[in-house]
Amino acid sequence: MNLPPFLLDHWLAAHEFATPPIRYNLAASTGPKWSVDELLALGGGRDIGGVKIGYAPPEGGKRVREALGGFLGVDPDWVVVTTGASEALLIVLCLVARPGANIVLPTPAFSPFAAMADAWGLGVNSYPLQREEGFRQSAEAILVATDDDTALVLVNTPHNPTGAVMPPGEIEALAQKLGERGVPLVVDEVYHPLYFGRQSPTAASVPNAIVMGDMSKALSLAGLRTGWLIIADPELRKRAIDARSYFTISSSPVLEELAAHALDNHEVLLDRLVAVASANRAALSAVMERVSDTVAWAEPEGGTVAFPWFKDGRDSRPFCQALAAAGVLVAPGDCFGSPEHFRVGFAAQAEGFGDALAIFERTLRG
């Protein structure tokens, strides 16, 4: 197995963990950070000193699965806890891998989707998201990309890196059509429930849909490395739990307890994220209007990232390098197979976002 270079992580690691670190991180796709003390103080406080440092059940402990069931409005028995959404992706690919099979993915997309599919010997059929259409995902366009060898279809909503949201009716129609062919639909919901304007329900209760999620994005707790799969089918869920047992055995019970406590107080986490993301998105929108002679964008409908592009088609990496040298980090579009684009995160920087945008505009005009 020869995995391709993970360009996005290479770019982030070179700047986020540098000494000194980047001044303004607009490449991050997460929300404002929480400390352990801040998290434990929520809801009147929580003491985790008595948690035993052993193994948790492979499907996740009862407390965190019940908290996730309440958060998503599903039976806790449907929940399989994973080590972030990364392990959730590995599990679903493992379950469908077979010789000659393919999976259907959006383009642009988070690069590990295709890389991990290839690692499992799966072909990739892509359905393009057209920026002129706001990167819209539709059931009709996705079904065109399927064939008799399709083993799984994945949609990501809110979408990384574009912020596009797939309408619930389109998800339901797609899941139904795929179900008639015995093909599961995986819905990557790591940014749920962060929406601007109309809210969208989770797809966790949609027949023939498997939902992936984690604590990293909408709940702003990337370091907990706690993700999940929601699988209603008991036989498929049993296979997923077996796969998890082989991959990582279990989560840390300490992290599960922190995750459960966070979920018990998810309104506070989400309120802070919504406040930061909404204010910064509005500020970014104003800048995008001022630089519209050079850069275009589709305003994100959900999530924490946007995917602007240079109207003249130039490679964005030199601009991203110049911007990083000025103290502001965004992610070059070649990390997503779209060199003329760049990804901007607008939720991690709770303070100084306006200063970062001023540097962005000066660098662009320079």
Short mmCIF file of N, CA and C in Angstrom, two decimals, residues 2 25 52 60 69 75 96 112 120 149 179 195 216 224 260 294 313 321 343 348 362:
data_model
loop_
_atom_site.label_atom_id
_atom_site.label_comp_id
_atom_site.label_asym_id
_atom_site.label_seq_id
_atom_site.Cartn_x
_atom_site.Cartn_y
_atom_site.Cartn_z
N ASN A 2 0.64 2.16 -0.91
CA ASN A 2 1.42 3.38 -1.01
C ASN A 2 0.47 4.57 -1.00
N ASN A 25 -4.97 31.64 12.26
CA ASN A 25 -5.21 30.37 11.57
C ASN A 25 -6.59 30.38 10.93
N LYS A 52 -12.08 4.83 35.58
CA LYS A 52 -11.06 3.79 35.51
C LYS A 52 -10.40 3.81 34.13
N GLY A 60 -18.50 1.34 22.27
CA GLY A 60 -18.59 2.54 23.08
C GLY A 60 -19.35 2.26 24.36
N GLY A 69 -27.20 9.26 21.32
CA GLY A 69 -28.58 8.98 20.91
C GLY A 69 -29.49 10.16 21.18
N ASP A 75 -32.05 5.73 18.56
CA ASP A 75 -31.84 4.68 19.55
C ASP A 75 -30.35 4.57 19.87
N VAL A 96 -17.54 -2.67 2.82
CA VAL A 96 -18.02 -2.81 1.44
C VAL A 96 -16.93 -3.23 0.47
N PRO A 112 -8.80 12.34 2.19
CA PRO A 112 -8.74 10.95 2.64
C PRO A 112 -9.84 10.04 2.10
N TRP A 120 -8.16 0.41 0.16
CA TRP A 120 -8.98 -0.79 0.32
C TRP A 120 -9.25 -1.48 -1.03
N ASP A 149 -21.30 -1.82 -10.29
CA ASP A 149 -20.25 -2.21 -9.35
C ASP A 149 -20.17 -1.29 -8.14
N GLY A 179 -31.22 2.24 -1.96
CA GLY A 179 -31.71 1.09 -1.22
C GLY A 179 -32.36 0.05 -2.12
N TYR A 195 -25.73 25.35 10.75
CA TYR A 195 -26.32 25.84 9.50
C TYR A 195 -26.58 27.33 9.63
N SER A 216 -15.21 16.82 16.49
CA SER A 216 -14.16 17.76 16.11
C SER A 216 -14.69 19.08 15.56
N LEU A 224 -10.60 15.36 21.46
CA LEU A 224 -11.22 14.19 22.10
C LEU A 224 -11.15 12.96 21.22
N ALA A 260 -19.15 12.49 26.66
CA ALA A 260 -20.53 12.41 27.17
C ALA A 260 -20.91 13.69 27.91
N THR A 294 -11.47 39.94 -8.32
CA THR A 294 -10.36 38.98 -8.40
C THR A 294 -10.75 37.59 -7.93
N GLY A 313 -8.15 31.80 -12.80
CA GLY A 313 -7.69 30.43 -12.83
C GLY A 313 -6.28 30.19 -12.34
N GLN A 321 1.15 31.01 0.22
CA GLN A 321 2.48 31.11 0.82
C GLN A 321 2.79 32.54 1.25
N ARG A 343 -9.06 27.18 0.70
CA ARG A 343 -10.06 26.98 1.75
C ARG A 343 -9.81 27.96 2.89
N ALA A 348 -12.53 29.00 13.84
CA ALA A 348 -11.53 28.70 14.86
C ALA A 348 -10.96 29.97 15.50
N ARG A 362 -4.92 43.01 1.98
CA ARG A 362 -3.70 43.71 1.55
C ARG A 362 -2.81 42.81 0.72
#
